[in-house]
Coordinates of C-alpha atoms and ligand atoms in Angstrom, one line a residue:
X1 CA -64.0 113.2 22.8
X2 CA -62.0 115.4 20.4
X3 CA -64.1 117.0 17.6
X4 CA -62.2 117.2 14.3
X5 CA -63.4 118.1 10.5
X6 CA -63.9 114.5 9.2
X7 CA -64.5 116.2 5.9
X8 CA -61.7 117.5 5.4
X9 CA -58.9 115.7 8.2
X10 CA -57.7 112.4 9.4
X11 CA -59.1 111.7 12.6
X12 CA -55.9 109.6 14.0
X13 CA -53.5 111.5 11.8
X14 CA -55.0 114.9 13.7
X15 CA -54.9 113.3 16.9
X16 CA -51.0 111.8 16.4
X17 CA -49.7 115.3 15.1
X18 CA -51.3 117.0 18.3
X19 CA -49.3 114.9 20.8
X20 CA -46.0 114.8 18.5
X21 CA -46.4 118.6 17.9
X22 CA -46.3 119.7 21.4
X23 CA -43.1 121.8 22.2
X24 CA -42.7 120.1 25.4
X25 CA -42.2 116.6 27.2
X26 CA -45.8 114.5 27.3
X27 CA -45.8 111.2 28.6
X28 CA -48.4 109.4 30.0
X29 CA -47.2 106.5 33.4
X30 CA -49.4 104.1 35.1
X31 CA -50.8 105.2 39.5
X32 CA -47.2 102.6 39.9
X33 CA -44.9 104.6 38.1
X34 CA -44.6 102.7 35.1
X35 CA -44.2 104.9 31.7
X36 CA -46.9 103.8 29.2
X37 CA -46.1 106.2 26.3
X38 CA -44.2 109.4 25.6
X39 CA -44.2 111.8 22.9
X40 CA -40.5 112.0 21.0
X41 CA -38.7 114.6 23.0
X42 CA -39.7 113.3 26.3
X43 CA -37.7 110.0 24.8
X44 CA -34.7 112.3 23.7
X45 CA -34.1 113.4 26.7
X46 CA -33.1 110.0 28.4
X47 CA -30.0 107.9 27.0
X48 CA -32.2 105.1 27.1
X49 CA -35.2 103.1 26.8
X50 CA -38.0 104.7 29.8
X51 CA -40.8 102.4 28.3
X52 CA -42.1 100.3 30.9
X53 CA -39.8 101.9 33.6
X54 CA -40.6 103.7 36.6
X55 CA -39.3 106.9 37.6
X56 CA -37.2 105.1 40.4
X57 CA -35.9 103.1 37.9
X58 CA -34.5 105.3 36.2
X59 CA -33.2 107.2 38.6
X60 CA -31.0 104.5 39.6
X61 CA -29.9 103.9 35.6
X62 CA -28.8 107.9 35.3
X63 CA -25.3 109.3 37.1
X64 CA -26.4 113.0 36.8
X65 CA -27.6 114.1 40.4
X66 CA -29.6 117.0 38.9
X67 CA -31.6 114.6 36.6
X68 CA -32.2 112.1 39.8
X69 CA -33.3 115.1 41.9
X70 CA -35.7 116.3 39.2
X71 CA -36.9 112.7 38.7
X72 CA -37.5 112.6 42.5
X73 CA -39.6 115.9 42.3
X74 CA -41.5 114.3 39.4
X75 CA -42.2 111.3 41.6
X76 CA -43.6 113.1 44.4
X77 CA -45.8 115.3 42.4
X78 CA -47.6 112.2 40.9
X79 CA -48.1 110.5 44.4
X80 CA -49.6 114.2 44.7
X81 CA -51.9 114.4 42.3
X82 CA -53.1 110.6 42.7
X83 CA -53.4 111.7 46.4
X84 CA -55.3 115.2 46.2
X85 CA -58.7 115.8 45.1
X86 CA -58.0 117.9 42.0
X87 CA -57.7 116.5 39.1
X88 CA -55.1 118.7 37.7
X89 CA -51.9 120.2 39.0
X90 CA -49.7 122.8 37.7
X91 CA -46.2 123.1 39.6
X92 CA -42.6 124.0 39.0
X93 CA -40.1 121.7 38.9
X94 CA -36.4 122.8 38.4
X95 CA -33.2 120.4 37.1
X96 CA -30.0 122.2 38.2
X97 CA -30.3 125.4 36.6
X98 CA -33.3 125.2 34.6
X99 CA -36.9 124.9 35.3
X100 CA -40.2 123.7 33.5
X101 CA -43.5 124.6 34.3
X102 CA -46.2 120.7 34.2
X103 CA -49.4 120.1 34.0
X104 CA -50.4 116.9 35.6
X105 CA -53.9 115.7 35.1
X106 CA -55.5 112.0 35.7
X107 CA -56.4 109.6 32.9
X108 CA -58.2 106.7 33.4
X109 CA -57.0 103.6 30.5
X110 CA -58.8 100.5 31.1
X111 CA -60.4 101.4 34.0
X112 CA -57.0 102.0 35.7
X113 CA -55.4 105.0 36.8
X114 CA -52.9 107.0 34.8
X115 CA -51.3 110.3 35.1
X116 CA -50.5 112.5 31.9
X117 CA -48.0 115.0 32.1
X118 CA -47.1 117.8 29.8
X119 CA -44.0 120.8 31.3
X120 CA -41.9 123.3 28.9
X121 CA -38.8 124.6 29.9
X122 CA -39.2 128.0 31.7
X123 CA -35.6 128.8 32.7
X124 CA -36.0 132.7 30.7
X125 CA -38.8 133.6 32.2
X126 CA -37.3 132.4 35.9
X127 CA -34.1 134.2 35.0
X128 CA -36.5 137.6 34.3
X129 CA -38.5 136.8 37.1
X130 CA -36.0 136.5 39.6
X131 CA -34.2 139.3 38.6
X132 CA -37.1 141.4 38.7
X133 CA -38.1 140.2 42.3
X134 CA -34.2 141.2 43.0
X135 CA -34.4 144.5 41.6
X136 CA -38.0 144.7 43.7
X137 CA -36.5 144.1 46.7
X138 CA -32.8 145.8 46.7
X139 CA -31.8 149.4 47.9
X140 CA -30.4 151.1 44.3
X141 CA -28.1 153.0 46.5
X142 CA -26.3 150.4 48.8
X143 CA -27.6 147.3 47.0
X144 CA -29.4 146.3 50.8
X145 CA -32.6 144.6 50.6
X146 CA -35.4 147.7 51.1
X147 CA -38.4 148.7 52.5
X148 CA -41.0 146.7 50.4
X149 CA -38.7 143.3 51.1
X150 CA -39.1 144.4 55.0
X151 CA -42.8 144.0 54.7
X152 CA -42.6 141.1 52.5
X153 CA -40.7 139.0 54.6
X154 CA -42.0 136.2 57.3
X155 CA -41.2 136.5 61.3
X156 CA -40.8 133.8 63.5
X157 CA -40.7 134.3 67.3
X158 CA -36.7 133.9 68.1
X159 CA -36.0 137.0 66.0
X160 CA -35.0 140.7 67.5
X161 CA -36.1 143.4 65.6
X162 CA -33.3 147.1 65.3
X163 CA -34.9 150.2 64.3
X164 CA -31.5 152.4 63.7
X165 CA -31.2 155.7 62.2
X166 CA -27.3 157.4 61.9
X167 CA -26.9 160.4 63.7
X168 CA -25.6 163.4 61.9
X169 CA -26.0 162.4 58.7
X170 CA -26.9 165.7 57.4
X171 CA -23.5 167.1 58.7
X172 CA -22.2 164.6 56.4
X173 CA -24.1 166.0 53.3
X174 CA -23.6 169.7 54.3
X175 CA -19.5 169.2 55.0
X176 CA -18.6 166.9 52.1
X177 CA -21.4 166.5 49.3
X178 CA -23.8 164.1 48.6
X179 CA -21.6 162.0 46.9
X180 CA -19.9 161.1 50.3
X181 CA -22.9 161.1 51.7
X182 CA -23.8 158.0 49.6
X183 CA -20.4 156.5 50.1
X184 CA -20.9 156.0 53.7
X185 CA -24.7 155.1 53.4
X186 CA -22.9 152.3 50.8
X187 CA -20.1 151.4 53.6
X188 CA -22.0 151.5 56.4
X189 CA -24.7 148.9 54.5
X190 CA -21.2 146.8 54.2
X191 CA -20.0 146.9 57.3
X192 CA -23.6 145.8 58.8
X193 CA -23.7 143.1 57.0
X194 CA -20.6 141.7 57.3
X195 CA -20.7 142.3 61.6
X196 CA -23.7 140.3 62.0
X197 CA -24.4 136.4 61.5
X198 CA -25.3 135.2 57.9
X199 CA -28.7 134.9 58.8
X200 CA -29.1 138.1 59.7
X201 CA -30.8 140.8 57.2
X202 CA -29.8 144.4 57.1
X203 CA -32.8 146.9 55.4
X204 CA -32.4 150.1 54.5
X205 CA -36.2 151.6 54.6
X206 CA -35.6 155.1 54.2
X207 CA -32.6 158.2 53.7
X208 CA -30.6 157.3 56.9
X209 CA -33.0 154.4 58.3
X210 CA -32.0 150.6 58.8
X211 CA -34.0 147.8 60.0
X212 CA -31.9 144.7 61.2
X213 CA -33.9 141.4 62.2
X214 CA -31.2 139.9 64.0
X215 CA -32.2 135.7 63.8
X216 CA -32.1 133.7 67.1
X217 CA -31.3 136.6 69.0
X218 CA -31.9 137.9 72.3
X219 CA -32.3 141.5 73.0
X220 CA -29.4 141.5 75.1
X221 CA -27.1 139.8 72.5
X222 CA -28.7 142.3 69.4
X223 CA -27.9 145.0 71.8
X224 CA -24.1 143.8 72.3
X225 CA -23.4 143.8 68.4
X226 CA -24.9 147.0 67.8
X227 CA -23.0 148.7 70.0
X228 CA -19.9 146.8 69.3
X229 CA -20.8 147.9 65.7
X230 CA -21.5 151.5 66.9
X231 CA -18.2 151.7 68.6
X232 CA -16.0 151.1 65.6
X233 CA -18.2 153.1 63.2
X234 CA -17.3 156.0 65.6
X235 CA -13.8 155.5 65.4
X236 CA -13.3 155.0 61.7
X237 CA -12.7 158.1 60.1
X238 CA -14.1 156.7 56.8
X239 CA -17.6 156.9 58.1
X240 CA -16.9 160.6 58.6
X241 CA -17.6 161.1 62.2
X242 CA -21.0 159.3 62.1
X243 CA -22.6 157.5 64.6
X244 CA -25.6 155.8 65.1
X245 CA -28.7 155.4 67.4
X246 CA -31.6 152.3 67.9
X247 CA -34.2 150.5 69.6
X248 CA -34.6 146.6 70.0
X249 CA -38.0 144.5 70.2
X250 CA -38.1 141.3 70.2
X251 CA -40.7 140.0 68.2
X252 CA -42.5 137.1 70.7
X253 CA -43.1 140.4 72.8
X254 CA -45.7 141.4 70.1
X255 CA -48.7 139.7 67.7
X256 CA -47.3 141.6 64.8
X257 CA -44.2 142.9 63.0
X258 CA -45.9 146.0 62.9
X259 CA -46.2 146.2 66.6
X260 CA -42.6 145.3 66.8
X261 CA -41.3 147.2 64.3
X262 CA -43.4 150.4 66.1
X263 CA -41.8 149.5 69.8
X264 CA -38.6 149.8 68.3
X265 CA -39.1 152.9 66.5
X266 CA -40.2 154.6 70.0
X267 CA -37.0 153.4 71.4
X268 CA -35.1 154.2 68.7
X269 CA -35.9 157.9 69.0
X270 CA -35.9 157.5 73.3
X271 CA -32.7 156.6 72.6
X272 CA -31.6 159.2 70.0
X273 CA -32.6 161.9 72.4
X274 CA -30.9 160.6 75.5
X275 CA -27.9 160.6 73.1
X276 CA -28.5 164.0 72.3
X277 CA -28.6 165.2 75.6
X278 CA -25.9 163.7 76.7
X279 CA -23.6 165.0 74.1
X280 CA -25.2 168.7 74.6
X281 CA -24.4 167.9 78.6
X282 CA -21.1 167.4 77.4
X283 CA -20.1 170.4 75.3
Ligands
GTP1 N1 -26.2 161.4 50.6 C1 -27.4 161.0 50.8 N2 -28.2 161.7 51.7 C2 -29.4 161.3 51.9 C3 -30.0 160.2 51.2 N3 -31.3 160.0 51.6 C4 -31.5 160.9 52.6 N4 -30.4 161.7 52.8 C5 -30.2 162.7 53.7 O1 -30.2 162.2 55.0 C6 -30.5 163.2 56.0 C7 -31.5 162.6 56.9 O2 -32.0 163.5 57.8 P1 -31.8 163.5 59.4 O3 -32.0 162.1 59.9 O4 -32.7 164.5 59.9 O5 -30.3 163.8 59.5 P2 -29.3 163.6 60.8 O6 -28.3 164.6 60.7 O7 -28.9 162.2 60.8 O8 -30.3 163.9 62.0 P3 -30.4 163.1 63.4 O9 -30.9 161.8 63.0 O10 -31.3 163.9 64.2 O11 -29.0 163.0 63.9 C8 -31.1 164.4 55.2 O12 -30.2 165.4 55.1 C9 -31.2 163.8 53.7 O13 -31.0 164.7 52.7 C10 -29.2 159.6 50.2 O14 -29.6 158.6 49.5 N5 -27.9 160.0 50.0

């Protein structure tokens, strides 16, 4: 029931201009698919008559793959709603580029069921959103994902986790600046991520501090990159003479990332002072 001023308003009139007024696609389709009314921009947006058709049937009458896609989403999320038990759901669909927030919520006409269905366009407010979560999660130095994305992230068993930190770094500052300093932070962030496999993320959580989660790797094959990777950053002069030390777990050894992330940090600095040695040894 809808309570209007009968004094002073039209009960249809009020009740028409609410539904045509909406700045967003309503329509109303039977549990089958069948569209039993729309309000006028939901109609705009096809080239032709929906009444009566079902969302398959119009996919079929439409050439742009973006619309069908979105028309499949639609599809699925009323076989959703008829199938849960709440009696309203509020999703995301997107169509190419753009995305609208809906409302889907049952009706019952004639005793049958219906779902109504009311979604704005969103697209700015994804834009802002995603570039927000981007700048969130990026390094403002050498534009690699950071610290916060690290611990945001998911883990699945098959992945090898590398604490590194560079050694010498601080010779780098001292010798040539800071702004070099950042240069090779920026090229050695490059050169990671273009030596390892695309599914591969490169973190950098700290000053002179990258995490690596290597994806389907062993140990053994993490281990062979990295020092593959080591090798030629020692040789390149245009990382200035440094180098680079880490430790590898892999993550089915542990329960946790954390756990994993803290084995590898122990090696990491076992490793960084057998390297140490060994070049003291040396000289
Ligand atoms: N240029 C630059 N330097 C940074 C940045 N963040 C941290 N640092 C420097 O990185 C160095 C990190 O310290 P350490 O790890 O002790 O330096 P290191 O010489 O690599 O020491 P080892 O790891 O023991 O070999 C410090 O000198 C910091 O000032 C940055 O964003 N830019």
């Amino acid at each position: 029931m809808i309570y209007i001023d009968t004094d002073n308003y039209q009960k249809n009139e009020i009740v028409n201009l609410i539904s045509e007024s909406f700045p967003g696609f309503f329509t109303v389709r039977k549990m089958s698919g069948e569209h039993v009314a729309y309000n006028q921009i939901y109609k705009s947006f096809f080239p032709f008559e929906v009444m009566g058709k079902t969302l398959k049937d119009i996919s079929e009458l439409v050439d742009d793959s973006d619309v069908i896609d979105l028309l499949i989403q639609c599809q699925h999320n009323d076989e959703q709603l008829f199938e849960s038990e709440e009696s309203i759901l509020v999703l995301i669909e997107s169509m190419g580029s753009s995305y609208f927030e809906s409302v889907r919520y049952f009706l019952e006409i004639d005793n049958q069921p219906h779902v109504a269905l009311m979604a704005w366009d969103i697209t700015d407010r994804v834009k802002v959103e995603k570039k927000l979560k981007f700048q969130l999660e990026r390094d403002g130095l050498t534009g690699a994902l950071n610290k916060h994305a690290l611990l945001m992230r998911t883990y699945q068993e098959n992945q090898t986790i590398a604490y590194l930190d560079l050694d010498n770094f601080k010779q780098v500052n001292d010798h040539f600046g800071h702004s070099v300093g950042d240069e090779v932070l920026i090229l050695f962030t490059q050169y990671m991520q273009q030596a390892l496999s695309r599914h591969d993320c490169v973190y950098r959580i700290g000053g002179d501090e990258f995490v690596i989660v290597f994806d389907c790797a062993s140990i053994q094959q993490a281990e062979n990159i990295l020092v593959e990777a080591r090798s030629y950053v020692e040789r390149s002069e245009r990382f200035k003479g440094v180098s680079f030390s880490f430790g590898l777990d892999a993550m089915s050894n542990h329960a946790d990332f954390d756990a994993s992330l803290k084995n590898a940090d122990v090696k990491l600095y076992q490793q960084k002072r057998m390297r140490k040695m060994n070049t003291l040894a040396v000289s």
